[in-house]
XYZ file of C-alpha atoms in Angstrom:
499
model
C 169.090 39.015 64.436
C 166.981 41.647 66.239
C 164.642 40.716 69.083
C 161.596 41.643 66.981
C 162.735 39.403 64.131
C 163.348 36.566 66.583
C 159.873 36.952 68.068
C 158.332 37.027 64.592
C 160.163 33.826 63.691
C 159.014 32.053 66.878
C 155.448 33.268 66.331
C 155.489 31.923 62.783
C 156.914 28.553 63.847
C 154.299 28.243 66.620
C 151.570 29.417 64.216
C 150.313 31.948 66.750
C 148.608 34.103 64.148
C 148.256 37.906 64.049
C 148.412 38.267 67.839
C 151.547 36.167 68.178
C 153.943 39.020 68.895
C 151.810 40.413 71.732
C 151.431 36.953 73.250
C 155.132 36.123 73.018
C 156.230 39.438 74.493
C 154.002 38.794 77.495
C 155.267 35.197 77.770
C 158.943 36.148 77.781
C 158.287 39.040 80.148
C 156.670 36.638 82.625
C 159.457 34.091 82.151
C 162.058 36.784 82.840
C 160.132 37.876 85.948
C 160.098 34.293 87.209
C 163.871 34.101 86.806
C 164.396 37.370 88.679
C 161.892 36.785 91.480
C 162.576 33.104 91.953
C 164.994 30.677 90.373
C 166.223 30.657 86.813
C 164.774 27.173 86.589
C 161.282 28.574 87.240
C 161.518 30.582 84.056
C 163.056 27.773 82.020
C 160.237 25.386 83.006
C 157.528 27.692 81.662
C 155.730 26.706 78.449
C 153.113 28.453 76.334
C 150.238 26.118 77.224
C 150.670 26.459 80.996
C 151.203 30.202 80.544
C 147.952 30.505 78.565
C 146.028 28.421 81.101
C 147.162 30.732 83.884
C 146.051 33.770 81.877
C 142.506 32.583 81.171
C 142.073 32.047 84.910
C 143.096 35.670 85.502
C 140.630 38.338 86.672
C 141.800 40.769 83.963
C 140.144 40.805 80.552
C 143.296 41.594 78.549
C 145.125 38.648 80.115
C 142.173 36.328 79.507
C 142.106 37.375 75.871
C 145.824 36.680 75.405
C 145.428 33.281 77.054
C 142.450 32.149 75.024
C 144.083 33.321 71.767
C 147.207 31.277 72.503
C 145.220 28.142 73.361
C 143.031 28.538 70.311
C 146.033 28.788 67.996
C 148.069 26.001 69.602
C 145.107 23.614 69.773
C 144.334 24.082 66.075
C 147.914 24.048 64.825
C 148.897 20.794 63.150
C 152.315 20.787 64.774
C 151.251 21.476 68.356
C 147.607 20.335 68.602
C 148.312 16.853 69.943
C 150.595 17.933 72.795
C 148.374 20.904 73.617
C 145.228 18.790 73.859
C 146.996 16.217 76.018
C 148.203 18.898 78.419
C 144.864 20.694 78.552
C 143.076 17.448 79.304
C 144.781 17.239 82.686
C 143.421 20.625 83.796
C 139.589 20.697 84.008
C 139.731 24.244 85.448
C 140.792 25.605 82.074
C 137.858 23.983 80.305
C 135.472 25.155 83.029
C 136.665 28.739 82.603
C 136.232 28.536 78.837
C 132.627 27.394 79.324
C 132.081 30.245 81.774
C 133.375 32.730 79.199
C 130.486 31.837 76.881
C 128.060 33.383 79.367
C 129.815 36.754 79.459
C 127.565 39.488 78.071
C 129.530 42.752 77.971
C 130.401 44.217 74.582
C 134.123 44.377 75.352
C 134.058 40.633 76.047
C 132.754 39.757 72.571
C 136.109 38.595 71.211
C 136.725 36.491 74.312
C 133.327 34.840 73.830
C 134.098 34.109 70.199
C 137.464 32.567 71.026
C 135.929 30.679 73.934
C 133.266 29.186 71.656
C 135.938 27.754 69.387
C 138.000 26.728 72.372
C 135.040 24.889 73.884
C 134.722 22.826 70.742
C 138.340 21.935 71.272
C 137.702 21.289 74.948
C 134.904 18.855 74.140
C 137.182 17.239 71.586
C 139.790 16.834 74.320
C 137.256 15.240 76.648
C 136.080 12.909 73.908
C 139.635 11.680 73.422
C 140.207 11.385 77.161
C 136.975 9.431 77.675
C 138.337 6.559 75.606
C 140.337 5.613 78.690
C 138.444 4.093 81.623
C 140.464 5.915 84.292
C 139.972 9.267 82.582
C 136.188 8.768 82.617
C 136.353 8.565 86.390
C 138.466 11.716 86.542
C 136.007 13.601 84.334
C 133.172 12.558 86.617
C 135.085 13.607 89.729
C 136.263 16.988 88.406
C 134.250 19.623 90.252
C 131.495 21.023 88.077
C 132.861 19.579 84.834
C 130.061 17.079 84.210
C 127.484 19.816 84.739
C 129.286 21.981 82.180
C 129.228 19.158 79.622
C 125.492 18.677 80.185
C 124.989 22.419 79.588
C 126.220 21.965 76.027
C 123.410 19.488 75.299
C 120.810 22.216 75.729
C 119.743 23.484 72.341
C 116.810 25.658 71.332
C 114.073 24.298 69.027
C 114.847 27.153 66.619
C 118.415 25.965 66.144
C 117.395 22.321 65.709
C 114.705 23.169 63.167
C 116.956 25.541 61.216
C 118.966 23.600 58.598
C 121.295 26.581 58.117
C 122.087 27.057 61.816
C 125.637 27.811 62.943
C 127.839 24.788 62.434
C 129.815 25.467 65.612
C 126.653 25.406 67.741
C 125.524 22.078 66.311
C 129.012 20.616 66.691
C 129.100 21.651 70.348
C 125.874 19.749 71.037
C 127.116 16.752 69.076
C 130.453 16.555 70.872
C 128.835 16.986 74.275
C 126.437 14.119 73.523
C 129.351 11.992 72.336
C 131.242 12.609 75.582
C 128.203 11.816 77.749
C 127.554 8.663 75.737
C 131.102 7.483 76.418
C 130.693 8.230 80.117
C 127.399 6.348 80.572
C 128.794 3.298 78.770
C 131.835 3.142 81.052
C 132.163 -0.280 82.661
C 132.392 -1.360 86.283
C 131.798 0.666 89.428
C 133.008 3.807 87.654
C 130.326 3.396 85.001
C 127.611 2.806 87.582
C 128.571 6.000 89.411
C 128.744 8.009 86.176
C 125.317 6.832 85.013
C 123.825 7.977 88.293
C 125.705 11.277 88.240
C 124.483 12.000 84.713
C 120.896 11.085 85.647
C 120.978 13.174 88.828
C 121.691 16.324 86.830
C 118.200 17.822 86.548
C 118.838 19.095 83.021
C 120.174 15.920 81.379
C 116.983 14.093 80.432
C 115.016 17.240 79.605
C 117.826 18.335 77.268
C 117.766 14.916 75.602
C 113.993 15.182 75.271
C 114.413 18.494 73.460
C 116.754 16.871 70.931
C 114.289 14.018 70.340
C 111.322 16.350 70.044
C 112.741 18.958 67.699
C 115.728 17.261 66.072
C 114.064 15.947 62.910
C 116.548 17.930 60.826
C 119.429 16.626 62.979
C 119.022 12.859 62.992
C 122.609 12.343 64.111
C 121.864 14.282 67.294
C 118.677 12.275 67.856
C 120.613 9.034 67.506
C 123.214 10.176 70.038
C 120.478 11.268 72.458
C 118.898 7.805 72.288
C 122.291 6.157 72.746
C 122.723 8.171 75.937
C 119.254 7.180 77.177
C 120.014 3.502 76.511
C 123.257 3.727 78.461
C 121.612 5.566 81.337
C 118.812 2.978 81.456
C 121.303 0.339 82.578
C 120.908 1.930 86.019
C 117.675 1.468 87.976
C 117.605 4.982 89.405
C 118.362 6.489 86.013
C 115.379 4.598 84.571
C 113.146 6.260 87.149
C 114.458 9.672 86.109
C 113.889 8.986 82.411
C 110.361 7.646 82.912
C 109.580 10.499 85.303
C 110.474 13.095 82.662
C 107.295 13.741 80.703
C 107.139 12.766 77.059
C 110.404 10.824 76.731
C 108.858 7.347 76.456
C 106.148 8.681 74.148
C 108.776 10.194 71.837
C 110.806 6.968 71.776
C 107.718 4.951 70.828
C 106.824 7.409 68.088
C 110.320 7.245 66.611
C 110.443 3.436 66.850
C 107.106 2.901 65.136
C 107.474 5.634 62.511
C 111.156 5.430 61.572
C 110.828 1.995 59.965
C 113.998 0.042 59.293
C 116.359 3.008 59.557
C 119.047 3.180 62.203
C 117.120 5.826 64.120
C 114.227 3.428 64.720
C 116.610 0.726 65.859
C 118.174 3.054 68.434
C 114.719 3.916 69.777
C 113.890 0.214 70.065
C 117.072 -0.486 72.020
C 116.320 2.368 74.414
C 112.762 1.109 75.001
C 113.922 -2.472 75.569
C 116.507 -1.370 78.122
C 114.004 0.878 79.892
C 111.444 -1.940 80.160
C 113.961 -4.441 81.544
C 113.123 -5.133 85.198
C 111.124 -1.898 85.515
C 107.395 -2.000 86.210
C 107.219 1.802 86.014
C 108.802 1.842 82.548
C 106.457 -0.894 81.346
C 103.462 1.075 82.627
C 104.689 4.168 80.772
C 105.063 2.196 77.533
C 101.604 0.629 77.919
C 100.014 4.083 78.176
C 100.015 4.132 74.389
C 96.759 2.450 73.389
C 98.024 0.684 70.262
C 101.471 -0.255 71.539
C 100.879 -4.034 71.633
C 99.438 -4.077 68.109
C 102.325 -1.978 66.821
C 104.902 -4.237 68.473
C 103.197 -7.375 67.162
C 103.194 -6.002 63.618
C 106.927 -5.243 63.892
C 107.889 -8.778 64.981
C 108.361 -10.122 61.463
C 110.349 -7.103 60.283
C 113.988 -7.410 59.288
C 116.678 -8.176 61.832
C 117.113 -5.107 64.067
C 113.509 -3.871 64.077
C 112.049 -7.328 64.717
C 114.684 -8.063 67.355
C 113.920 -4.908 69.316
C 110.153 -5.430 69.023
C 110.610 -8.897 70.556
C 112.807 -7.517 73.331
C 110.297 -4.834 74.262
C 107.350 -7.242 74.101
C 109.128 -9.854 76.211
C 109.996 -7.313 78.881
C 106.435 -5.980 78.918
C 105.107 -9.498 79.471
C 107.687 -10.216 82.168
C 107.703 -7.018 84.225
C 104.388 -5.190 83.773
C 102.596 -6.447 86.865
C 99.324 -8.304 87.310
C 97.094 -5.298 86.595
C 98.139 -5.473 82.932
C 97.772 -9.257 82.584
C 94.415 -9.216 80.790
C 95.609 -6.693 78.225
C 98.919 -8.474 77.680
C 97.175 -11.797 77.078
C 96.305 -10.499 73.606
C 99.939 -11.012 72.576
C 99.142 -14.721 72.108
C 98.046 -13.833 68.578
C 101.712 -13.149 67.808
C 102.744 -16.681 68.805
C 102.969 -18.115 65.241
C 105.368 -15.326 64.218
C 107.491 -15.867 67.325
C 107.558 -19.642 66.839
C 108.591 -19.108 63.232
C 111.516 -16.965 64.413
C 112.545 -19.780 66.763
C 112.577 -22.280 63.910
C 114.605 -20.122 61.509
C 116.375 -17.486 63.623
C 119.993 -17.373 64.738
C 121.958 -15.831 67.592
C 120.138 -12.861 69.184
C 116.914 -13.300 67.207
C 116.807 -16.940 68.272
C 117.560 -16.118 71.904
C 114.893 -13.455 72.285
C 112.261 -15.421 70.329
C 112.541 -18.332 72.766
C 112.530 -15.874 75.669
C 109.372 -14.214 74.345
C 107.741 -17.633 73.912
C 108.347 -18.459 77.580
C 106.545 -15.259 78.546
C 103.610 -15.678 76.148
C 103.146 -19.197 77.518
C 102.133 -17.629 80.830
C 98.847 -16.710 79.132
C 98.040 -20.098 77.526
C 97.639 -23.747 78.484
C 99.174 -26.705 76.677
C 96.153 -27.190 74.398
C 96.273 -23.566 73.275
C 100.017 -23.813 72.764
C 99.602 -26.900 70.607
C 96.988 -25.036 68.568
C 99.455 -22.166 68.071
C 102.040 -24.674 66.847
C 99.545 -25.804 64.219
C 98.874 -22.197 63.190
C 102.613 -21.797 62.686
C 102.674 -24.927 60.493
C 104.512 -26.999 63.112
C 103.920 -30.117 65.160
C 105.140 -31.094 68.607
C 108.063 -33.175 67.364
C 109.413 -30.489 65.028
C 109.325 -27.891 67.802
C 110.951 -30.104 70.431
C 113.612 -31.210 67.948
C 114.427 -27.536 67.391
C 114.825 -26.908 71.137
C 117.024 -29.984 71.463
C 119.081 -28.812 68.491
C 119.641 -25.406 70.105
C 120.983 -27.002 73.287
C 123.279 -29.234 71.268
C 124.545 -26.217 69.354
C 125.145 -24.198 72.533
C 126.862 -26.778 74.709
C 128.655 -23.961 76.505
C 127.473 -20.457 77.503
C 128.225 -17.593 75.117
C 128.413 -13.975 76.239
C 126.877 -12.821 72.916
C 123.674 -14.665 73.855
C 124.000 -15.219 77.621
C 120.348 -16.201 78.105
C 120.046 -18.690 75.229
C 120.270 -21.899 77.236
C 118.302 -20.416 80.148
C 115.337 -19.566 77.910
C 115.369 -22.949 76.162
C 115.474 -24.917 79.424
C 112.717 -22.703 80.850
C 110.543 -23.487 77.841
C 111.279 -27.206 78.112
C 110.336 -27.097 81.798
C 107.080 -25.326 80.927
C 106.223 -27.967 78.325
C 106.681 -30.719 80.896
C 104.906 -28.833 83.673
C 101.935 -28.051 81.447
C 101.543 -31.528 79.966
C 98.405 -33.221 81.315
C 97.669 -36.824 82.095
C 95.055 -36.722 79.362
C 97.730 -36.288 76.705
C 99.817 -38.991 78.339
C 102.650 -36.588 79.130
C 103.400 -36.438 75.415
C 106.063 -33.737 75.630
C 107.858 -35.591 78.434
C 107.985 -38.793 76.410
C 109.173 -36.894 73.345
C 111.918 -35.138 75.297
C 113.107 -38.421 76.765
C 113.156 -40.012 73.333
C 115.317 -37.194 71.952
C 117.925 -37.537 74.718
C 116.977 -34.521 76.813
C 118.108 -36.124 80.078
C 121.684 -36.545 78.827
C 121.665 -33.007 77.413
C 120.470 -31.481 80.675
C 123.026 -33.455 82.673
C 125.784 -32.148 80.394
C 124.463 -28.593 80.721
C 124.409 -28.936 84.508
C 128.180 -29.459 84.336
C 128.763 -26.320 82.238
C 126.490 -23.695 83.818
C 128.172 -20.329 84.312
C 127.607 -17.110 86.205
C 127.352 -15.490 82.757
C 123.928 -17.135 82.415
C 122.605 -15.465 85.553
C 122.497 -11.937 84.064
C 120.369 -10.104 81.525
C 122.950 -7.928 79.761
C 126.596 -6.932 79.960
C 128.391 -3.596 79.890
C 131.672 -4.763 78.427
C 132.481 -7.716 80.654
C 130.511 -6.318 83.598
C 127.087 -7.964 84.150
C 123.942 -5.896 84.692
C 120.611 -7.144 86.047
C 120.783 -10.511 87.790
C 118.006 -13.074 87.337
C 116.075 -14.013 90.449
C 116.657 -17.731 89.928
C 120.021 -19.255 89.105
C 120.352 -21.166 85.851
C 121.587 -24.257 87.674
C 118.344 -24.300 89.713
C 116.296 -24.178 86.493
C 118.282 -27.096 85.042
C 117.752 -29.103 88.240
C 114.009 -28.439 88.059
C 113.881 -29.599 84.445
C 115.735 -32.807 85.320
C 113.316 -33.487 88.170
C 110.325 -32.958 85.890
C 111.817 -35.244 83.290
C 112.412 -37.927 85.887
C 108.963 -37.587 87.407
C 107.196 -37.551 84.052
C 104.171 -35.840 85.520
C 102.646 -32.436 86.083
C 104.489 -30.426 88.761
C 102.567 -27.244 89.381
C 104.476 -24.042 89.979
C 107.907 -25.340 88.915
C 110.295 -24.395 86.148
C 109.703 -21.435 83.894
C 106.300 -20.729 85.345
C 107.953 -20.095 88.700
C 110.236 -17.419 87.276
C 107.738 -15.352 85.369
C 109.669 -12.129 85.852
C 113.274 -13.292 85.525
């Protein structure tokens, strides 16, 4: 068999396309040179992927073109794609160079740019696969300049977003970049914390996400990914400051949440707003800039599961973390009490947890007489409500990571009921709680408190946002109030108004 026939056969088997012969000739020439100049083993160890990576890092255009053609073919070939992607993923320099190639402007570089565009889609696909592993996420974050290059792909012009017939490769690049960043900001542990801050510290990240939210009505999938990224970033305090400090982001999230109805897009906006408002006075102030925000949230409380859940989360966080200057305005949320109490009586899991949590915050604006009146408006009496709280504690005898604040919120509300009871009503709630066996329940809970119940949310198994007061201290306070059977000002839930 002639050399040309052999090269043609190898090119066909490797699916190198019309430029296969040129690429293979250069590969074997370099392999032969390695054997002559060094050891025969140097030539034997060479492979096409490493060879192509070396070429795209060259200073010569013809070599770069050969390299990018080889990588493009190998990474799209069914037989070699998997091994090629795995090998490329260990060399961020190759992906960085491919991104750099997109910015080349000269006419003679047009083919390189075209190949690089396709290769970058593959590069982002590689990173997406790599980011499924926790250790790889750290490596991506530590690779010099790589995170900045990924963020670059999230920039997209309004014209492209508003054009339903825009280039598919451009849209896919934005989508894959957002997917990679989402995976990075949801990484757990110390690595995740560092990545969230690194992403937020890039001055283009949030403004690029804002552009997707503002102009991406024709690209709802991109909008959803952008909000997922914002939610993940908002788990970090400094990242929250960056998001809130970028004009228009909170306003856009509110608009999407209130106008998107029950669709998934609205739910994503609600989750982002709830996470932003958690333990952030600045975020709460930004949300409250919208004049009708409290009315809109109140009207969304009785919506179906996800929308109502997120409305309760946002409203609870606004009540808890907004600061005293907003107290008078927030006191109007008491009109939503019957809806919230109804959710407590019928809700389950997360809806139940957040409804009790919201009740504890609304109770900061009412006294016991007003609360009793709200019970009546909800079609309830004192016994029915207390029996429900007792039933919740009996159901959740042990902490559950799905609803880590369930028992905390219920005990806080029980403590508020006892603290707020007056001598004029004979300490009615205290007597009722004693009758229903609350002392024994609280004593059992005191033996099963967990560190899980001291945090707001979890990233995987890693807790985020610790409460100011431990759950065991709240249980002790409730037991003391129950034993005293009298008003104890400043104790219990009222003492942890922003936990």
